[in-house]
XYZ file of C-alpha atoms in Angstrom:
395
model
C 89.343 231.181 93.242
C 92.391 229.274 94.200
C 94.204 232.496 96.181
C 90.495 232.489 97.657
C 90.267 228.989 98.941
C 94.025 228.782 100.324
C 93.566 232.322 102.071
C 90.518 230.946 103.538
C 92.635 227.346 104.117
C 95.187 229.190 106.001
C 92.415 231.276 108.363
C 90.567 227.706 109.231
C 93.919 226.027 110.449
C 94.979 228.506 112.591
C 91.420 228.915 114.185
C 91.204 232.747 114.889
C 87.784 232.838 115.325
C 84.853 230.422 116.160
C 83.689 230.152 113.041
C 86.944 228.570 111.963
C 87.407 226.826 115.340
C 84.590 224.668 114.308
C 85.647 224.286 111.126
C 89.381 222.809 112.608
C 86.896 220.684 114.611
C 85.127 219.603 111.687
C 88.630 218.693 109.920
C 90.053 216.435 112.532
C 86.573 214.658 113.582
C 86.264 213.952 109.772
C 89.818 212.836 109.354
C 89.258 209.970 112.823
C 86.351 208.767 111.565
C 88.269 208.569 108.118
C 90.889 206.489 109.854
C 88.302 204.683 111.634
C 86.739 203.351 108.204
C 90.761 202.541 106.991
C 90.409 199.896 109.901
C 87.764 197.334 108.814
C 88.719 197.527 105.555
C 91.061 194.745 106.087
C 92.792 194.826 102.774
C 95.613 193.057 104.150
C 98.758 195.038 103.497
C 100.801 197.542 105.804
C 102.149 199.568 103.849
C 98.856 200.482 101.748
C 97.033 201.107 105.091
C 100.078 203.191 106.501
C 99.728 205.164 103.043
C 96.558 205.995 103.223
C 96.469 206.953 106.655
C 99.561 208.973 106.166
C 97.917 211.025 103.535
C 94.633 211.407 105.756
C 96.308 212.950 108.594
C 98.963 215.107 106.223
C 95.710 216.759 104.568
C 94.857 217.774 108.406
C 98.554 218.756 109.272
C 101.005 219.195 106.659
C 98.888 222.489 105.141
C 99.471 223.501 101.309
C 102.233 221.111 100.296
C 101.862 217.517 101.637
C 105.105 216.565 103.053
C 105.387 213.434 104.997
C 107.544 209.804 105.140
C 106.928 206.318 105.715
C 109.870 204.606 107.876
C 110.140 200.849 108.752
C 112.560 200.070 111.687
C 115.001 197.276 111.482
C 118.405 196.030 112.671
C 121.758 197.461 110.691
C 124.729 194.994 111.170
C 124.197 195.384 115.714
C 122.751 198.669 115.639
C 119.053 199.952 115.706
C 118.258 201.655 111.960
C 115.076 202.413 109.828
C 114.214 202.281 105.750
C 112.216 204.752 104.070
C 109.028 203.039 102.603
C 107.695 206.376 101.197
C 108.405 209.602 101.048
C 106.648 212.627 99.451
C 107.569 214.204 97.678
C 110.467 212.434 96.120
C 114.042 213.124 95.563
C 114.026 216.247 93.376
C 116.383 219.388 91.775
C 113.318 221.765 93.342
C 112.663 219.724 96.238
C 115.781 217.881 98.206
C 114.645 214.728 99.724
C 115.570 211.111 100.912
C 115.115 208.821 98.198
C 112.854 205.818 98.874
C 114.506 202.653 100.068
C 117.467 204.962 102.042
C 118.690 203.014 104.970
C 119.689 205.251 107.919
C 121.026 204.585 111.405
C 119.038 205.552 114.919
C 122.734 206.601 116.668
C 125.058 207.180 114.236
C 126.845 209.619 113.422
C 125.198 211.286 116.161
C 121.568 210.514 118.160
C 118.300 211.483 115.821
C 116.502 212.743 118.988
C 113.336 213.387 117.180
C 112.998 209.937 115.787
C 114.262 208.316 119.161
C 112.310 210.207 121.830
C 109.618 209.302 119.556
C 110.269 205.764 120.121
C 111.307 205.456 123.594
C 107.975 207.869 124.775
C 105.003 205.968 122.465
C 103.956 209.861 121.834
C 104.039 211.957 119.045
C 107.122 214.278 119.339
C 106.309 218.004 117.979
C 109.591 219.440 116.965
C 108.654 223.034 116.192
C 111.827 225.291 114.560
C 113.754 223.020 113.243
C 116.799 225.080 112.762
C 117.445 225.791 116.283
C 115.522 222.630 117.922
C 118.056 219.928 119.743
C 115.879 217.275 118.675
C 116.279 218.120 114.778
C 120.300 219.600 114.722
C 121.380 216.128 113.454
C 119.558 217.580 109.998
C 122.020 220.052 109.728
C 122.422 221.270 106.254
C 119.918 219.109 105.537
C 117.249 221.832 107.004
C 117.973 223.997 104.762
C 118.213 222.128 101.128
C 114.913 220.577 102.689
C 113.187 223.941 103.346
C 112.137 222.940 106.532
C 110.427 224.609 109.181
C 108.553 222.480 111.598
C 108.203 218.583 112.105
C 106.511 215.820 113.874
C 107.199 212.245 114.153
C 104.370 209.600 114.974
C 105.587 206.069 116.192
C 103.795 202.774 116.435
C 104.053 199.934 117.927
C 104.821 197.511 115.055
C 107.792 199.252 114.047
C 107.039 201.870 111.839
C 107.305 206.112 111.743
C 105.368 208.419 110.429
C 107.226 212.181 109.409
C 105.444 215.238 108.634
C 107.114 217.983 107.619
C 106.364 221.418 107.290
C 108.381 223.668 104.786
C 106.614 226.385 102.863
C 104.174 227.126 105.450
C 106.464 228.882 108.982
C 103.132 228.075 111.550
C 104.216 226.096 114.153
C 102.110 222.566 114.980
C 100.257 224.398 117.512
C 98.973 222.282 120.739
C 95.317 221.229 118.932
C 97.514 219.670 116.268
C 100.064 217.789 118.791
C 96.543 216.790 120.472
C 95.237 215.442 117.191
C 98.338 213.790 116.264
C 98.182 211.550 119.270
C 94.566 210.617 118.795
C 95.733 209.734 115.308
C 98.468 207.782 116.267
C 96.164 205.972 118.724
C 93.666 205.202 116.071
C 95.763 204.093 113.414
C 97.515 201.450 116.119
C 94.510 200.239 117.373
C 93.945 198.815 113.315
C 96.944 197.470 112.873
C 95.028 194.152 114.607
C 93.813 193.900 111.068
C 97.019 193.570 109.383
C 99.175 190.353 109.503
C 103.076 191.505 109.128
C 104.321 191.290 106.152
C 106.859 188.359 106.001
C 109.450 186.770 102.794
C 108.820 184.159 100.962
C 112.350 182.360 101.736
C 111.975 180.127 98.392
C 111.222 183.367 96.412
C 114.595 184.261 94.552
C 116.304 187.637 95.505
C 115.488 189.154 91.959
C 111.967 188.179 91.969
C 110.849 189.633 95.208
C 112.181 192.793 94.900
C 110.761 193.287 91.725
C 107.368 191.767 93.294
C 108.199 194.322 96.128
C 108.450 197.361 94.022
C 105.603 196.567 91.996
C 103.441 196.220 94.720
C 104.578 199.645 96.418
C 104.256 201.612 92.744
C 100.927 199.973 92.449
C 99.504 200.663 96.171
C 100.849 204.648 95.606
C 98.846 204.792 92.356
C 95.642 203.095 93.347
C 95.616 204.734 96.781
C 96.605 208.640 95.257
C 93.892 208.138 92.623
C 90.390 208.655 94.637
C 92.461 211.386 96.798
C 92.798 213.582 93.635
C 89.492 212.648 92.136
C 88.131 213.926 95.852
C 90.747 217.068 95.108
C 89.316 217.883 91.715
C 85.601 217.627 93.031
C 86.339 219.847 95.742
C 88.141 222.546 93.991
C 91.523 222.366 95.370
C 93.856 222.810 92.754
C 97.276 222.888 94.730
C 96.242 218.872 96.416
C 94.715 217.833 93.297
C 98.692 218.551 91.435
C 99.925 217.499 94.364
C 98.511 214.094 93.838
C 98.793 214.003 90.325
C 102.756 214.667 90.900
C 103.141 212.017 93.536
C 101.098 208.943 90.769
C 103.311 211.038 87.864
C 106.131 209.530 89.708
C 105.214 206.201 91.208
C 104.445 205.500 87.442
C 107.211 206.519 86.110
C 109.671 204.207 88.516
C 107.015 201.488 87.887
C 107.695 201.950 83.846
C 111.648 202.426 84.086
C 111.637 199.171 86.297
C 109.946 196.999 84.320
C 111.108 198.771 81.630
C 114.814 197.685 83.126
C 113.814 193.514 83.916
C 112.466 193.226 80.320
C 115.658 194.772 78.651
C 117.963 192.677 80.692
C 115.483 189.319 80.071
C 116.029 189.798 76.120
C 120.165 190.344 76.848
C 120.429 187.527 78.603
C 118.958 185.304 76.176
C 120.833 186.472 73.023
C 123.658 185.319 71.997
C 127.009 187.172 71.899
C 127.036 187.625 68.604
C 123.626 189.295 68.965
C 123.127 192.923 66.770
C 121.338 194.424 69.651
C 124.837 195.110 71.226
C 126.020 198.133 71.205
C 129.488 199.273 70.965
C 130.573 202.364 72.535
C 132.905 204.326 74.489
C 132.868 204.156 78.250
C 133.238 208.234 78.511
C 130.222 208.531 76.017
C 128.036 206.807 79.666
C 130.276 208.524 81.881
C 128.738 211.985 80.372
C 125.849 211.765 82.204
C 128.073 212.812 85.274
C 127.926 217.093 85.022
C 130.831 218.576 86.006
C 128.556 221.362 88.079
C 128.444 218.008 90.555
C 131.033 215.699 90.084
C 134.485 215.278 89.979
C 135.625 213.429 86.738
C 138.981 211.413 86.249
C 140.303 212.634 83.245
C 142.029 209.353 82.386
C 138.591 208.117 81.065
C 138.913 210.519 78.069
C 142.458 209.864 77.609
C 142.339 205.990 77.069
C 139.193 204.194 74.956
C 137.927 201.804 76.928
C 135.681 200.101 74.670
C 131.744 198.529 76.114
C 130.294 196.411 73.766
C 126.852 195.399 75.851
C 123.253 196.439 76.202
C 123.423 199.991 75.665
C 120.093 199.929 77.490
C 121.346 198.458 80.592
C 124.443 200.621 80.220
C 122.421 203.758 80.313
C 120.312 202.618 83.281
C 123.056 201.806 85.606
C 124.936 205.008 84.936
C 121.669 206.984 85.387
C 120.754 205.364 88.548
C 124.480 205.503 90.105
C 123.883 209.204 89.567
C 120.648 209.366 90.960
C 121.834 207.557 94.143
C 124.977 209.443 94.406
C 123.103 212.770 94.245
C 120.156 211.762 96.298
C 122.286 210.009 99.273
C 125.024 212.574 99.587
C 125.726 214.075 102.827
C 127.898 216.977 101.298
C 129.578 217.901 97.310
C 132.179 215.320 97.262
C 130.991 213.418 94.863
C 133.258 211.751 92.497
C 134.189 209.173 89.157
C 137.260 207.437 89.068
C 139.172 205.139 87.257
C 140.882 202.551 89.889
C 142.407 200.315 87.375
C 142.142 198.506 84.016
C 143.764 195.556 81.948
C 142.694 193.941 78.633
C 139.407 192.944 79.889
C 138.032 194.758 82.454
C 137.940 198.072 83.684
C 137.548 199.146 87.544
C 135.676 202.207 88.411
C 135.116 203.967 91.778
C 132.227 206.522 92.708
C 132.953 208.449 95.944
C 130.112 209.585 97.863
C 129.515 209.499 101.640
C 125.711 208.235 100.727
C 127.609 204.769 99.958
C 127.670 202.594 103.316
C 128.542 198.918 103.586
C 125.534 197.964 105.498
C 123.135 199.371 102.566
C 124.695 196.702 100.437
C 122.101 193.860 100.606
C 119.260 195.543 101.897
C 118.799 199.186 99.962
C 116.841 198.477 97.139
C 118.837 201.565 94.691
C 121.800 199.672 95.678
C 120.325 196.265 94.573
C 119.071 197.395 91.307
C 122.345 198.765 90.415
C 124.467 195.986 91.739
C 121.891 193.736 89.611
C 122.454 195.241 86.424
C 126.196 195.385 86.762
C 126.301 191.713 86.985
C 123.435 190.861 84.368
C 126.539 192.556 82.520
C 128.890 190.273 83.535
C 131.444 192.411 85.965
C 130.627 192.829 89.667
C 130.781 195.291 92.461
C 131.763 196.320 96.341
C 130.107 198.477 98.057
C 132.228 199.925 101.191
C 132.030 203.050 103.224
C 131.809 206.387 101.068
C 132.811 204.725 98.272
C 131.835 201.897 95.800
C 133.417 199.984 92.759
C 132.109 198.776 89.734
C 134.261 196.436 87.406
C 132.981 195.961 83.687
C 134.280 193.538 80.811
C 135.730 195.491 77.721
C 134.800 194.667 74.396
């Protein structure tokens, strides 16, 4: 039944016959009108509208495996740069991709034609071929690991880019899709009359509204992906319905580590020092996390005991998510842990990866977390270009 329906999926979007001409029709008058509805619901937040509209259009366009980003523009110390707000799916061994909160540049290293043409026109830009397309060759290797085809970017007015991304299906978007995309696109600007911008509280601490922040995202993916698989599962389509049921698996499981992470880190800092919960332990015991398949490892962390006595917890987090960065951010395999230097009572470490850049420091959220939990622990960091340092406080 499921071979059935995606055979019969695959004949309808490339509208052979008139039968399945009408049936394309059918799909994009349905999805407008969908995106019409999006408009006067007026629920208030960007992000959840752009989500949900997102996901309307990428069941028209993206074909079996939804594949599609959320970027927010903004200004990167003087020059023009963007933040992923989404992306789907997420940073995975299976399937390479941008982690959420990456900040990237407009013009540097070299020009992202795709996302700038995009900009400067208004229009959708189709960028079929990816491999050989001059809009897309600042990808490089990134086409590949990415197992991309074909892509399209969708711009709007308040600042913000939609990506969708074809991989495991090779059909081009063909000119009835580029047409549809722009009516889209059109659509989805006209609502964003009912959405105020989204602005900071300045008196809100640093620490409280990011966690507000990623709550609210986690919560908006979960709420909004839940009636789009219920829909899946009604209809029979098994491939969107564990499609959407991989994207909430997700968003719930950052929602639970992150909480997970502010309430171990509440109870440490109100213990005392003397506190049981402490536990000591070897730096290279954390350090193990790092394979060898993907790192390179000083050895002078196995050769010297450099003693933690802190929240093992915490200590587990922030080696997990300096890994997850460093693997998810990397723009080739030098990726490395070393020891810079150590005394008495503190030890420096360095992680080289060309993910790290100085202007991610205050504004990507992976960066904050990490940069958080390494002084909830009492040592602090710097985070420069291609590299960053962590120091720590022995035991």
């Amino acid at each position: 039944m499921s071979e059935f329906f995606n055979n019969r999926f695959f004949e309808i979007r490339r509208g052979r016959t008139m039968d399945n001409r009408v049936d394309w029709e059918m799909m994009r008058r349905n999805a407008l009108d969908t995106l019409g509805k999006l408009q006067s619901e007026n629920q208030g937040s960007v992000y959840k509208y752009l989500l949900e509209a997102a996901a309307v259009i990428a069941d028209v366009v993206c074909q079996r495996e939804q594949r599609f980003s959320i970027l927010e523009l903004m200004s990167v110390s003087g020059k023009s740069g963007y933040k992923i707000i989404f992306a789907n799916p997420l940073q995975s061994e299976d399937s390479p991709r941008h982690g959420v909160s990456e900040i990237g540049r407009l013009y540097e290293p070299q020009k992202k034609l795709a996302l700038t043409e995009a900009i400067e026109s208004g229009g959708v830009i189709v960028a079929n071929d990816v491999m050989n397309n001059p809009l897309t060759q600042y990808l490089g290797s990134h086409i590949e690991k990415k197992q991309l085809k074909h892509m399209a970017v969708m711009p709007f007015k308040r600042g913000y880019l939609l990506l969708f991304d074809r991989a495991v299906c090779g059909e081009p978007f063909s000119g009835e899709e580029n047409q549809f995309l722009n009516q889209a696109m059109r659509v989805v600007n006209y609502g964003f009359r009912w959405y105020p911008k989204q602005t900071t509280d300045g008196k809100t601490s640093v620490l409280k509204n990011a966690l507000s922040h990623r709550t609210r995202n986690q919560m908006l993916v979960l709420a909004g992906f839940q009636k789009r698989l219920e829909d899946a599962i009604e209809q029979g389509n098994d491939e969107r319905a564990l499609s959407y049921a991989e994207i909430i698996a997700q968003a719930g499981k950052r929602l639970s580590e992150d909480l997970a992470l502010f309430k171990e880190a509440k109870e440490y800092l109100l213990e005392s020092k003397d506190s049981g919960r402490k536990t000591t332990r070897k730096l290279s015991e954390y350090l193990a996390v790092f394979s060898k398949e993907d790192f390179q490892l000083d050895r002078t962390f196995f050769e010297n005991e450099f003693i933690l006595n802190h929240s093992e917890k915490l200590l587990g987090q922030l080696f997990e998510r300096v890994k997850s960065f460093m693997l998810g951010n990397r723009q080739d395999h030098d990726l490395g842990v070393g020891l810079i230097s150590h005394g008495s009572d503190s030890v420096t470490l360095e992680f080289r990866c060309t993910g790290f850049k100085s202007v991610k420091s205050d504004i990507d959220e992976s960066l904050f977390f990490i940069r958080w939990i390494v002084e909830t622990l009492g040592g602090k960091t710097e985070v420069l270009d291609d590299y960053f340092t962590v120091t720590l406080p022995l035991a």
